[in-house]
PDB file of C-alpha atoms in Angstrom:
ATOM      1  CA  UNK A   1      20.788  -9.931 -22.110  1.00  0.00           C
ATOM      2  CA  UNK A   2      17.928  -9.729 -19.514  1.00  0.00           C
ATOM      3  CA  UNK A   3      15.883  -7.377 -18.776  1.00  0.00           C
ATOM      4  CA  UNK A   4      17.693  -7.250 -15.208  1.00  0.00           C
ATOM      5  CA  UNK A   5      21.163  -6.692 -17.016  1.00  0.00           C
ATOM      6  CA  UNK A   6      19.942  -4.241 -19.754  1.00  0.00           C
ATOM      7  CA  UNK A   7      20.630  -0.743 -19.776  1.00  0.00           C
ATOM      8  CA  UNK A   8      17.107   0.142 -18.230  1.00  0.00           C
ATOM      9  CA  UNK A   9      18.480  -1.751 -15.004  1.00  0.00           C
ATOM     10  CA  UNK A  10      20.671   1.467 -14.682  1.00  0.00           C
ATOM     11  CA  UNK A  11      20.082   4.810 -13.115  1.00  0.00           C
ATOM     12  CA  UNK A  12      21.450   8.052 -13.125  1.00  0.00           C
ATOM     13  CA  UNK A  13      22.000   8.842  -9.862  1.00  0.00           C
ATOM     14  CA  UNK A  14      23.150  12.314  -9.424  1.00  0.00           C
ATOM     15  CA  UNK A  15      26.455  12.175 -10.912  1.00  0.00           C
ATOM     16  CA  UNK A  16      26.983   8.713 -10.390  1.00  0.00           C
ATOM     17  CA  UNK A  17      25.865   5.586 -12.604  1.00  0.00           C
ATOM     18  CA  UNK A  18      25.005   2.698  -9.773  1.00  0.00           C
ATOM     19  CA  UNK A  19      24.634  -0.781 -10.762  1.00  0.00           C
ATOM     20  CA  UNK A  20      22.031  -3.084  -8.666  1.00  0.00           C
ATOM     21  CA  UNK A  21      22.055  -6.443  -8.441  1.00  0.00           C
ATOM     22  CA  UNK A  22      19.114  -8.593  -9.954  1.00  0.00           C
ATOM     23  CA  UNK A  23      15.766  -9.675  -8.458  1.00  0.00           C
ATOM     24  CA  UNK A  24      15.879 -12.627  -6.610  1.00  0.00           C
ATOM     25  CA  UNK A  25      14.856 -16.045  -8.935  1.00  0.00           C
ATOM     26  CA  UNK A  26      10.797 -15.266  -8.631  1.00  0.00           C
ATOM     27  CA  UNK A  27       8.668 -18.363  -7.671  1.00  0.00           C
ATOM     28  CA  UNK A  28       6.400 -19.080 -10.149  1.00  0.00           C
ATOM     29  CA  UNK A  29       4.259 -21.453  -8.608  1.00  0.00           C
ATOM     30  CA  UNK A  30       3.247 -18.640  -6.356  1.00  0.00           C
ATOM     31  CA  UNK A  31       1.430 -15.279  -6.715  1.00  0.00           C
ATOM     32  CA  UNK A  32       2.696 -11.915  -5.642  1.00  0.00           C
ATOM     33  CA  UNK A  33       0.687  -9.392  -4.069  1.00  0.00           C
ATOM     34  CA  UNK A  34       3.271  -6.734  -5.172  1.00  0.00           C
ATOM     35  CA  UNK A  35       3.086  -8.714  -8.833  1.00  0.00           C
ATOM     36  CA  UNK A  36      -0.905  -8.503  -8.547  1.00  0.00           C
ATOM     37  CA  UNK A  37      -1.269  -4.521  -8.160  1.00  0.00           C
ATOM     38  CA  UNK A  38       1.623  -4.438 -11.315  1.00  0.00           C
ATOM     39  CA  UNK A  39      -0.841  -6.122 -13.484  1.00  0.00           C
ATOM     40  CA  UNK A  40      -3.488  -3.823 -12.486  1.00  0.00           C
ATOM     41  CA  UNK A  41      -1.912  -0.733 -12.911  1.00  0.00           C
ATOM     42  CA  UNK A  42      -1.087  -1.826 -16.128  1.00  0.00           C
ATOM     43  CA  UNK A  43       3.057  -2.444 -15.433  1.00  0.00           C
ATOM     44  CA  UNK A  44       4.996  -5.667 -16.905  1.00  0.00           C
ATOM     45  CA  UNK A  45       6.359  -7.182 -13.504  1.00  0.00           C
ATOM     46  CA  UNK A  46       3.493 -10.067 -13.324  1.00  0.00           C
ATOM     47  CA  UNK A  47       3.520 -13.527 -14.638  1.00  0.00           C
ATOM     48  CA  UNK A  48       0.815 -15.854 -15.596  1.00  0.00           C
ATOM     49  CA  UNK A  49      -0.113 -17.436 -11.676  1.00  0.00           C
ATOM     50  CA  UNK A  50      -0.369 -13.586 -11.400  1.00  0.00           C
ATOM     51  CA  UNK A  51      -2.698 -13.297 -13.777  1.00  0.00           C
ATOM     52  CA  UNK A  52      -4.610 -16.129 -12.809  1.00  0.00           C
ATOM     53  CA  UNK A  53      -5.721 -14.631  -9.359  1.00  0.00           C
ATOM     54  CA  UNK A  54      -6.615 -11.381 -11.127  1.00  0.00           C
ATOM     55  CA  UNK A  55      -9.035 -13.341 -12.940  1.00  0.00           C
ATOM     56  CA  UNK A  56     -10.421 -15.402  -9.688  1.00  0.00           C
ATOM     57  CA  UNK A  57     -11.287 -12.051  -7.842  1.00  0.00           C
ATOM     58  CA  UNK A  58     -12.658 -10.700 -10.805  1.00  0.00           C
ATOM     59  CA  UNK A  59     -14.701 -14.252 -11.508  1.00  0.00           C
ATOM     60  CA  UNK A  60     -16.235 -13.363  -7.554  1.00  0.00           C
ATOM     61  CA  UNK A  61     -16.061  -9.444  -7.392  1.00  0.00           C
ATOM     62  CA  UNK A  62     -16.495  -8.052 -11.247  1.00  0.00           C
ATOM     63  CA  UNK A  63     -14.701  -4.985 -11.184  1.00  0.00           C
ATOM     64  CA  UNK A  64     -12.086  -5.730  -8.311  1.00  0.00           C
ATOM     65  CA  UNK A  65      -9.471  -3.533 -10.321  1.00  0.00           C
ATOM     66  CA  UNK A  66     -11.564  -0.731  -8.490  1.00  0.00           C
ATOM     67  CA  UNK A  67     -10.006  -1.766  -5.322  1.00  0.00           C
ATOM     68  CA  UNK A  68      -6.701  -1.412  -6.547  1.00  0.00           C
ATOM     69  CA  UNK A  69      -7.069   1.847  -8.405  1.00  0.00           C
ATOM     70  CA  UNK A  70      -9.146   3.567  -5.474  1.00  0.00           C
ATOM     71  CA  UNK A  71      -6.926   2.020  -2.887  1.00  0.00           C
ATOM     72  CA  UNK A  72      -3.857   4.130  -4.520  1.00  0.00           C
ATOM     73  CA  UNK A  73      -6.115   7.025  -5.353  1.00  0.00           C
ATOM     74  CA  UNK A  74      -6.580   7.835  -1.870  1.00  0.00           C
ATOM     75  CA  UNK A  75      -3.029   7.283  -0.705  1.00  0.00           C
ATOM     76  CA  UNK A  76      -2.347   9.914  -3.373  1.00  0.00           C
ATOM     77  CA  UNK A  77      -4.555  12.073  -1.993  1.00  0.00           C
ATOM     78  CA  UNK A  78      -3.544  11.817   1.475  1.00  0.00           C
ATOM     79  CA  UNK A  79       0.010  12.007   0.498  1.00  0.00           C
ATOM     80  CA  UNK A  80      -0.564  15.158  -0.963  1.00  0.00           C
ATOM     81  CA  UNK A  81      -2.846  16.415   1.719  1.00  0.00           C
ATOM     82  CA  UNK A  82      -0.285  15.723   4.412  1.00  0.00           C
ATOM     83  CA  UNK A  83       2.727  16.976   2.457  1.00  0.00           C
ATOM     84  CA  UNK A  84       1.074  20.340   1.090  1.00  0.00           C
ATOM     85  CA  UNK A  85      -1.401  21.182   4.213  1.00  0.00           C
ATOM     86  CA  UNK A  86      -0.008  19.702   7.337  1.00  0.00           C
ATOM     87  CA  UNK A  87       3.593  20.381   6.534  1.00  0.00           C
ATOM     88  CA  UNK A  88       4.736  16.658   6.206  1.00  0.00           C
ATOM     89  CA  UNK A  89       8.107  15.852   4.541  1.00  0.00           C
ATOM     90  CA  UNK A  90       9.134  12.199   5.587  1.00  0.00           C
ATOM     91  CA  UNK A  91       7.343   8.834   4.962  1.00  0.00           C
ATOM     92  CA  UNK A  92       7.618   6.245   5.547  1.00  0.00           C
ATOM     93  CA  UNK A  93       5.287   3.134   4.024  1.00  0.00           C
ATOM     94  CA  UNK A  94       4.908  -0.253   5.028  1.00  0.00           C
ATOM     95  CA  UNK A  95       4.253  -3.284   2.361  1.00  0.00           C
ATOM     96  CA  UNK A  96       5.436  -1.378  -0.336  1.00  0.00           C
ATOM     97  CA  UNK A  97       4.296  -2.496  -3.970  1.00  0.00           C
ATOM     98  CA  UNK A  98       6.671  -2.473  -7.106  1.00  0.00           C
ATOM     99  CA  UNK A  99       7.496   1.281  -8.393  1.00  0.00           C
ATOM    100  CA  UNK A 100       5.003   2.724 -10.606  1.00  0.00           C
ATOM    101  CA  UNK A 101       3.745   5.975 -11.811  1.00  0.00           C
ATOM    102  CA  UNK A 102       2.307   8.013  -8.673  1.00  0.00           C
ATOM    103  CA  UNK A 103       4.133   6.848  -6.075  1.00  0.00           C
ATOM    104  CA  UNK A 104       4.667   9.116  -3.101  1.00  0.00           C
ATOM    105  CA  UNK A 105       7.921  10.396  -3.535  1.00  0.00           C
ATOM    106  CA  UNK A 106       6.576  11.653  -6.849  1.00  0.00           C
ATOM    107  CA  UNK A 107       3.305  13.199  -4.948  1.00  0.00           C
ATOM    108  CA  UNK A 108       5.956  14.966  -2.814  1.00  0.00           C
ATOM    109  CA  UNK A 109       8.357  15.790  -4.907  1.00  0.00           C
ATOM    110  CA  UNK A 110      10.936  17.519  -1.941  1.00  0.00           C
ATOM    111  CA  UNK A 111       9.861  14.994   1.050  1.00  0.00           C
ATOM    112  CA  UNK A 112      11.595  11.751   1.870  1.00  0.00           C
ATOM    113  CA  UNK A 113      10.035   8.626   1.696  1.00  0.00           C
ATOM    114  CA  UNK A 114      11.341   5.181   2.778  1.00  0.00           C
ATOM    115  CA  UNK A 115       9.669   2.135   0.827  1.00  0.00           C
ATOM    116  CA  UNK A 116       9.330  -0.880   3.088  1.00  0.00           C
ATOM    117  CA  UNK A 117       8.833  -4.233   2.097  1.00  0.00           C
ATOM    118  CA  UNK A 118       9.775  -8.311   2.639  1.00  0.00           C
ATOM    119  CA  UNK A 119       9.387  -8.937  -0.363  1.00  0.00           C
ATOM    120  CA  UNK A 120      13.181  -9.444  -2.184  1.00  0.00           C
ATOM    121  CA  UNK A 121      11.973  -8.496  -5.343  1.00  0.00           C
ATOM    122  CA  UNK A 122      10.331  -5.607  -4.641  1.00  0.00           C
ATOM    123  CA  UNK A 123      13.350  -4.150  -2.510  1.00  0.00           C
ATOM    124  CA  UNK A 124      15.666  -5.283  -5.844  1.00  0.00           C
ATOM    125  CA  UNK A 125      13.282  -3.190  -8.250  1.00  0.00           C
ATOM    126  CA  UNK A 126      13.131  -0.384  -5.688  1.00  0.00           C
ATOM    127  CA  UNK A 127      17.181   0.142  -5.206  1.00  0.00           C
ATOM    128  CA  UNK A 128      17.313  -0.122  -8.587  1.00  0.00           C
ATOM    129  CA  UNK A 129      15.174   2.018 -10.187  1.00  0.00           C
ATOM    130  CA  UNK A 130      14.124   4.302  -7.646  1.00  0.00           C
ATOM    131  CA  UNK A 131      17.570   5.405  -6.629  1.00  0.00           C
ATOM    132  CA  UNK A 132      16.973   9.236  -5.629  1.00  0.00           C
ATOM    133  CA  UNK A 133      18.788  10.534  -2.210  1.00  0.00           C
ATOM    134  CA  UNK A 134      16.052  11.485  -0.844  1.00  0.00           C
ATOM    135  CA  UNK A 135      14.464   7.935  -1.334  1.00  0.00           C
ATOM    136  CA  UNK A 136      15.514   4.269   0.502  1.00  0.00           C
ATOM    137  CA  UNK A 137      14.255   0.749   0.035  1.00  0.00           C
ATOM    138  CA  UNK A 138      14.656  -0.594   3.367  1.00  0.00           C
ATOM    139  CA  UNK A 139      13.707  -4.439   4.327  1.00  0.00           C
ATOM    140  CA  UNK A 140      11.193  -4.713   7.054  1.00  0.00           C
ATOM    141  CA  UNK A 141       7.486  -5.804   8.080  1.00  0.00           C
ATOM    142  CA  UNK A 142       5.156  -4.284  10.060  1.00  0.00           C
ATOM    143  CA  UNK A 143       4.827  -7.151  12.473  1.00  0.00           C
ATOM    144  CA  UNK A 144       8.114  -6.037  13.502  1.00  0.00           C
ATOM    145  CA  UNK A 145       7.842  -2.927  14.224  1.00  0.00           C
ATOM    146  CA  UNK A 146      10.936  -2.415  17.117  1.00  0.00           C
ATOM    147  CA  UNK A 147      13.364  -4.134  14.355  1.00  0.00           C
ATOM    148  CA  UNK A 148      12.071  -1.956  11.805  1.00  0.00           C
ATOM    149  CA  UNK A 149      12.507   1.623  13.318  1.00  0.00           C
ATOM    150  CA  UNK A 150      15.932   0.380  14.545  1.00  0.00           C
ATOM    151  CA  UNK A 151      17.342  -0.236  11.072  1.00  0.00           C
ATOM    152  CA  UNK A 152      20.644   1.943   9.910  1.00  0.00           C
ATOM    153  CA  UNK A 153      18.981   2.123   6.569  1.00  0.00           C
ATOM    154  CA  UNK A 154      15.822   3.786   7.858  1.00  0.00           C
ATOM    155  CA  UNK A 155      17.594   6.213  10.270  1.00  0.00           C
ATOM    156  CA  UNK A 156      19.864   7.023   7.449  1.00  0.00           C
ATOM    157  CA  UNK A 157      16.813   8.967   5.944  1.00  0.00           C
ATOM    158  CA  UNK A 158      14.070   9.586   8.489  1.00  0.00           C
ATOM    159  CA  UNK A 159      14.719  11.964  11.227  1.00  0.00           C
ATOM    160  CA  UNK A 160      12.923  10.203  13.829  1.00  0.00           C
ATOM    161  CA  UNK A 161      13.113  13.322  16.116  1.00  0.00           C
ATOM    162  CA  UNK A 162      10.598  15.132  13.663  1.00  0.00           C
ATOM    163  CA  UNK A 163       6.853  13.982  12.556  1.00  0.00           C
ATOM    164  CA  UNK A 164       6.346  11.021  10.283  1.00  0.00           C
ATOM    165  CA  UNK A 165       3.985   9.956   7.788  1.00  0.00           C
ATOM    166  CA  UNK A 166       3.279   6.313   8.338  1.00  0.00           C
ATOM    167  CA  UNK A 167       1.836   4.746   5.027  1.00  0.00           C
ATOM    168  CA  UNK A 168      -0.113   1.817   5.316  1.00  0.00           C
ATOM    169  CA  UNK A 169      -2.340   1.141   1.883  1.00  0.00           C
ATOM    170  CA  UNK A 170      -3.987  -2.082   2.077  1.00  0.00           C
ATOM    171  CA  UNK A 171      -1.161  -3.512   4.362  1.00  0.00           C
ATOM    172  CA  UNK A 172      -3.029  -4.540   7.401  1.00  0.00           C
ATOM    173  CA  UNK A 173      -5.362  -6.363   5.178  1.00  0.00           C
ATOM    174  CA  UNK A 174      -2.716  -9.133   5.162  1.00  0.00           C
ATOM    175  CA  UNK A 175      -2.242  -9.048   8.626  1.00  0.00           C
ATOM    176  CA  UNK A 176      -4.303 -12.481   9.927  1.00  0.00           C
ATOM    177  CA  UNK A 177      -5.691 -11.913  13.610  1.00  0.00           C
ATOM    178  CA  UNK A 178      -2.925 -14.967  14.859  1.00  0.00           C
ATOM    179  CA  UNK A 179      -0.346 -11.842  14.498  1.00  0.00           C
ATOM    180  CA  UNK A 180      -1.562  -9.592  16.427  1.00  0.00           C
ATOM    181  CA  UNK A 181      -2.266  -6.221  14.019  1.00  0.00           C
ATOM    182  CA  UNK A 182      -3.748  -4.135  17.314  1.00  0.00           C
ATOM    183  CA  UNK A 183      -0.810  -4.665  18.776  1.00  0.00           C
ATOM    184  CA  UNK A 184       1.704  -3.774  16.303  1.00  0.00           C
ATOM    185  CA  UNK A 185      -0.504  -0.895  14.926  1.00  0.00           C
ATOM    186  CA  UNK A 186       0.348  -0.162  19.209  1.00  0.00           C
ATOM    187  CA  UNK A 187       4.239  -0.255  19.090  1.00  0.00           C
ATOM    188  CA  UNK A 188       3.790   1.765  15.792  1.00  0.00           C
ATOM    189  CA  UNK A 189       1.910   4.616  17.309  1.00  0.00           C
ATOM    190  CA  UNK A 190       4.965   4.463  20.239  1.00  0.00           C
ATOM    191  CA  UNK A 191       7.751   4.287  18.480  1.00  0.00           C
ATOM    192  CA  UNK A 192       7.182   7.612  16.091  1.00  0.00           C
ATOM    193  CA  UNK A 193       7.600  10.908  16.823  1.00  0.00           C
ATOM    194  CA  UNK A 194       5.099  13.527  18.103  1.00  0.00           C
ATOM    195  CA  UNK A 195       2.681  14.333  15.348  1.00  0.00           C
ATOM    196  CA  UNK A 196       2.941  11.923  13.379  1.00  0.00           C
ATOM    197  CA  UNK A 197       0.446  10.975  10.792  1.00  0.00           C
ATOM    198  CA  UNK A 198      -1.130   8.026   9.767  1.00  0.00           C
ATOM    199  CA  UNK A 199      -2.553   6.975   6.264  1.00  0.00           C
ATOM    200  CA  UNK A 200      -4.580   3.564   6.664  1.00  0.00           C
ATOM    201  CA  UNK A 201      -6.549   1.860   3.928  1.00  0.00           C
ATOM    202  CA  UNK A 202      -8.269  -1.688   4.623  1.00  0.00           C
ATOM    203  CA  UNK A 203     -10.364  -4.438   2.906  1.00  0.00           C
ATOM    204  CA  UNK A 204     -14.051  -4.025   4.476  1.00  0.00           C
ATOM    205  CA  UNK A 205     -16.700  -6.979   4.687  1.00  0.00           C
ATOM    206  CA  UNK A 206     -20.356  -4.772   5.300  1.00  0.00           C
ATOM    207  CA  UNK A 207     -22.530  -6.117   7.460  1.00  0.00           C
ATOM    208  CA  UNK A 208     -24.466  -8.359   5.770  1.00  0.00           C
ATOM    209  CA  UNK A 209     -27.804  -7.806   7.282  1.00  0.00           C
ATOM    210  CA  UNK A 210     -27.606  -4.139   5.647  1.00  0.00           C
ATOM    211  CA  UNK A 211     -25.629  -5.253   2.334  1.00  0.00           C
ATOM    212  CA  UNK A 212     -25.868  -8.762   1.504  1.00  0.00           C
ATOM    213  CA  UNK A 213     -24.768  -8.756  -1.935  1.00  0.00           C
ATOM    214  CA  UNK A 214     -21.683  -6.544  -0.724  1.00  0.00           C
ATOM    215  CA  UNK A 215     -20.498  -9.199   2.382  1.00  0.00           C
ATOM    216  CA  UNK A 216     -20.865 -12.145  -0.225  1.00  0.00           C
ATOM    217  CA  UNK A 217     -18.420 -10.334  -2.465  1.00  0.00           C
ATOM    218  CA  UNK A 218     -16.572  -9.654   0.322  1.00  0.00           C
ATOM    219  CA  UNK A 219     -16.618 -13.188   1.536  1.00  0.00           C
ATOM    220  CA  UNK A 220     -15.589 -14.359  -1.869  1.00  0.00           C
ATOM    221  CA  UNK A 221     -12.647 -12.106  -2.400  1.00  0.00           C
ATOM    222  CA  UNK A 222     -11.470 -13.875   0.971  1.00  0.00           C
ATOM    223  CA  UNK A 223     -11.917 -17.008  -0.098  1.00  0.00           C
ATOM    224  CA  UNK A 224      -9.778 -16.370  -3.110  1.00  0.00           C
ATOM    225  CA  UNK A 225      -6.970 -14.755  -1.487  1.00  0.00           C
ATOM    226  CA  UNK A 226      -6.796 -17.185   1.071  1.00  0.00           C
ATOM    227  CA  UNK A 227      -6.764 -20.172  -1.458  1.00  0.00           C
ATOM    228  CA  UNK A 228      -3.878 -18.189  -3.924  1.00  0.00           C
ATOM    229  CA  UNK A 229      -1.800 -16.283  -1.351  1.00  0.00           C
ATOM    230  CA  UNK A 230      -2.758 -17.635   1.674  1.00  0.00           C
ATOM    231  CA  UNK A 231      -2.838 -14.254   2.774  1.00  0.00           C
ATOM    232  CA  UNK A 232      -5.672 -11.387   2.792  1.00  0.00           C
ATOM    233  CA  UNK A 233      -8.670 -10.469   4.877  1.00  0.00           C
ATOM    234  CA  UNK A 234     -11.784  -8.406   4.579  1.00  0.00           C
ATOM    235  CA  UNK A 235     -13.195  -7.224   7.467  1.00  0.00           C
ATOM    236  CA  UNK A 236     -15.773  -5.957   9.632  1.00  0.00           C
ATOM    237  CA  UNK A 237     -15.758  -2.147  10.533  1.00  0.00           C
ATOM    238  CA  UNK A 238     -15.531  -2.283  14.054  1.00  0.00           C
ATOM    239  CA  UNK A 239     -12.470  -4.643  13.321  1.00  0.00           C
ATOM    240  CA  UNK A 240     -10.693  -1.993  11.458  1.00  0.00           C
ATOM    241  CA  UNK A 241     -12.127   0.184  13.620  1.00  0.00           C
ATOM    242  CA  UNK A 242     -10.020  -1.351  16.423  1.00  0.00           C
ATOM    243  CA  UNK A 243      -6.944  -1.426  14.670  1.00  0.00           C
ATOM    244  CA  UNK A 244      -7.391   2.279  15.373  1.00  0.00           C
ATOM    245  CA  UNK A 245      -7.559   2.000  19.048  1.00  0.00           C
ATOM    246  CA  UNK A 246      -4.798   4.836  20.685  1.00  0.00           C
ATOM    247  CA  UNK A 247      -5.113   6.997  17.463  1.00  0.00           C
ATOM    248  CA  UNK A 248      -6.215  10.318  17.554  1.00  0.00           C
ATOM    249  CA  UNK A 249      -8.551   9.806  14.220  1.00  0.00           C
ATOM    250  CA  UNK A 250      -8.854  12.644  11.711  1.00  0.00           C
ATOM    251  CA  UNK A 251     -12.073  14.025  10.695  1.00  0.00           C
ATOM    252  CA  UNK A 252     -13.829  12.626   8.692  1.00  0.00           C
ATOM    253  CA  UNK A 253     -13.204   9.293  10.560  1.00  0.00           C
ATOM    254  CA  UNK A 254     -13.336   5.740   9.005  1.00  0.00           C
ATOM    255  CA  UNK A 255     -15.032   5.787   5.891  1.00  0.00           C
ATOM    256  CA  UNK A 256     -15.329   4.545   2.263  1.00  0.00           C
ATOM    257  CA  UNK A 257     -11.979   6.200   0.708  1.00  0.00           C
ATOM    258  CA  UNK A 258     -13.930   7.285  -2.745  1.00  0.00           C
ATOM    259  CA  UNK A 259     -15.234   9.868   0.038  1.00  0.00           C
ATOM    260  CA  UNK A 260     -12.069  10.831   1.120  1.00  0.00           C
ATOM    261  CA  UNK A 261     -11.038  14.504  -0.041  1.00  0.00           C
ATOM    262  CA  UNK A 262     -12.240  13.491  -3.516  1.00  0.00           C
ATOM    263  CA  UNK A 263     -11.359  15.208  -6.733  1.00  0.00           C
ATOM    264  CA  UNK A 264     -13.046  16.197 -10.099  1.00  0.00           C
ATOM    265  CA  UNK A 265     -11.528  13.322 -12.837  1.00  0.00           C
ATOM    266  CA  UNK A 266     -10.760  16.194 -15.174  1.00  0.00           C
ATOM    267  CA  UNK A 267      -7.939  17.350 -15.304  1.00  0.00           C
ATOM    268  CA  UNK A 268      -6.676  14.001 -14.509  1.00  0.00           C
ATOM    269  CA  UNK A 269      -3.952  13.955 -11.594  1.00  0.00           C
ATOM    270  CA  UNK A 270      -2.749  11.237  -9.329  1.00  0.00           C
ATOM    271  CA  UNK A 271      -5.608  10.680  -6.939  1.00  0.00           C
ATOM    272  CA  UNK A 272      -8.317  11.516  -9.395  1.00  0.00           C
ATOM    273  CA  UNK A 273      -9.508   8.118 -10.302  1.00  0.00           C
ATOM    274  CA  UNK A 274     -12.839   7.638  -9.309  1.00  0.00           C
ATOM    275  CA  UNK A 275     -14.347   4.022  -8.143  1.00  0.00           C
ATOM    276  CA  UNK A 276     -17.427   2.804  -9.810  1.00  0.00           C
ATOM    277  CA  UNK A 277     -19.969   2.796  -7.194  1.00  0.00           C
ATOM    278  CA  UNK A 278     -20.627  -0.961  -7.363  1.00  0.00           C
ATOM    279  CA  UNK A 279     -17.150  -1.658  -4.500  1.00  0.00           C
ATOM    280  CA  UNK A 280     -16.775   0.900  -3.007  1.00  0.00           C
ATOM    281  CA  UNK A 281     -18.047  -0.390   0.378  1.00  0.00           C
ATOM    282  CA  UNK A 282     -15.450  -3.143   0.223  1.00  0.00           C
ATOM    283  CA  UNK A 283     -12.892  -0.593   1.104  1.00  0.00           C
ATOM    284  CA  UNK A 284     -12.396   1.574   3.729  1.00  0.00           C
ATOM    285  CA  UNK A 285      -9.992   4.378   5.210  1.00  0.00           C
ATOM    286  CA  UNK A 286      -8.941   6.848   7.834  1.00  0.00           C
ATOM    287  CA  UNK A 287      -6.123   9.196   8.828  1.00  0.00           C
ATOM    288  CA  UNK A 288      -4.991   9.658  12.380  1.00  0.00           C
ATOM    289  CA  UNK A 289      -2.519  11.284  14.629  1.00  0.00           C
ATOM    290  CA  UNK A 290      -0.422  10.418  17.403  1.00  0.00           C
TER     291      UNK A 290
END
């Protein structure tokens, strides 16, 4: 029996037992972004090519688990932020990752939350095992955004009519410039309702006149991404800063996301985790309105 077909491929569902089908057959020649963030966040969905670009980035950038873990930190934080302070009950994010621990629908525990992805496996693992009403695994990409806010699946659960919370951690950072991010992050800002909210995290490459050492990492980490998932970009502020354009951007603007609303590590709560100061310029975030 696999670990697809086990008992632990179940889930109560209300009243109801559903049965998923299994992942899709996983390339193994190939890593998985989705696969990458499992092995750093210490879950069991990641295989050895996996494994092997974990240990590339952290051969060029010691310490790139901080990305990961400070990346989802502040998504946590905002999550919470927009659900408890600005009255926020829907979300929806883009280029979701595997389930794990802290995800938003756990962060707000009454909200809805739609978990987008194109990645088959993902979408399996999230009908399967995070099968709550008030949550939806819905195929999609954010360089479609028209097809995306169209879908029966996504209207089934987000009232379009009402505010939004658009989730975007890391996503754009695998967005090359060929495909047009501006103008998608565009249609985005169009297509959701008044006051909406936007949570945005993004790979940063300093300037390297200010920060060399930084922009080399930087530089490196590219380099690696490129070569294993042919996929992944680190750049400049005024690039992200662009991908902003039309967005009314929150106070305190772009910025490292450590600095974002950041809490004491004890007692230790989703959102908590701290990065080490020595990457914390390689990552950058804002929130934003519409």
């Amino acid at each position: 029996m696999s670990r697809f077909t086990s008992p632990d491929f179940l889930r109560q569902a209300g009243t109801r037992q559903e049965h998923f089908n299994p992942p899709p057959a996983v390339d193994l020649t190939r890593p998985s972004l989705a696969r990458l963030h499992s092995f750093h966040l210490k879950g069991k969905d990641h295989f050895e090519v996996d494994r092997d670009l974990a240990v590339a980035a952290e051969q060029v950038a010691p310490g790139f688990q901080d990305l990961v873990l400070g990346e989802r930190a502040f998504l946590q934080r905002a999550v919470r932020h927009l659900y408890e302070e600005e009255g926020v009950d829907q979300f929806v994010q883009l280029g979701a990752g595997l389930p794990a621990p802290g995800d938003p629908h756990e962060i707000a525990p009454r909200a809805r939350v739609a978990y987008v992805t194109d990645d088959l496996m993902v979408l399996a693992h999230h009908r399967a095992l995070v099968s709550e009403h008030r949550t939806t695994a819905v195929q999609g990409r954010l360089t479609r955004p028209a097809d995306l806010f169209a879908s029966p699946a996504l209207r089934a659960l987000i009232d379009l009519d009402r505010p939004v919370g658009l989730l975007l951690p890391g996503t754009l950072s695998h967005v090359a410039d060929i495909d047009t991010p501006a103008t998608h992050m565009a249609a985005l800002r169009t297509l959701l309702p008044a006051g909406s909210h936007l949570v945005m995290s993004h790979h940063h490459r300093p300037d390297p006149a200010v920060f060399p050492k930084d922009a080399h990492r930087a530089e490196q980490l590219q380099n690696v991404f490129r070569r294993h998932l042919n996929s992944g970009y680190w750049r400049t502020r005024e690039e992200i800063q662009s991908l902003l354009e039309g967005w009314n951007v929150l106070s305190p603007g772009l910025m490292e996301v450590q600095r974002w609303r950041t809490l004491p590590v004890a007692p230790p709560v989703p959102g908590s985790y701290q990065m080490p100061q020595r990457n914390r310029r390689l990552l950058l975030g804002a929130t934003a309105r519409t």
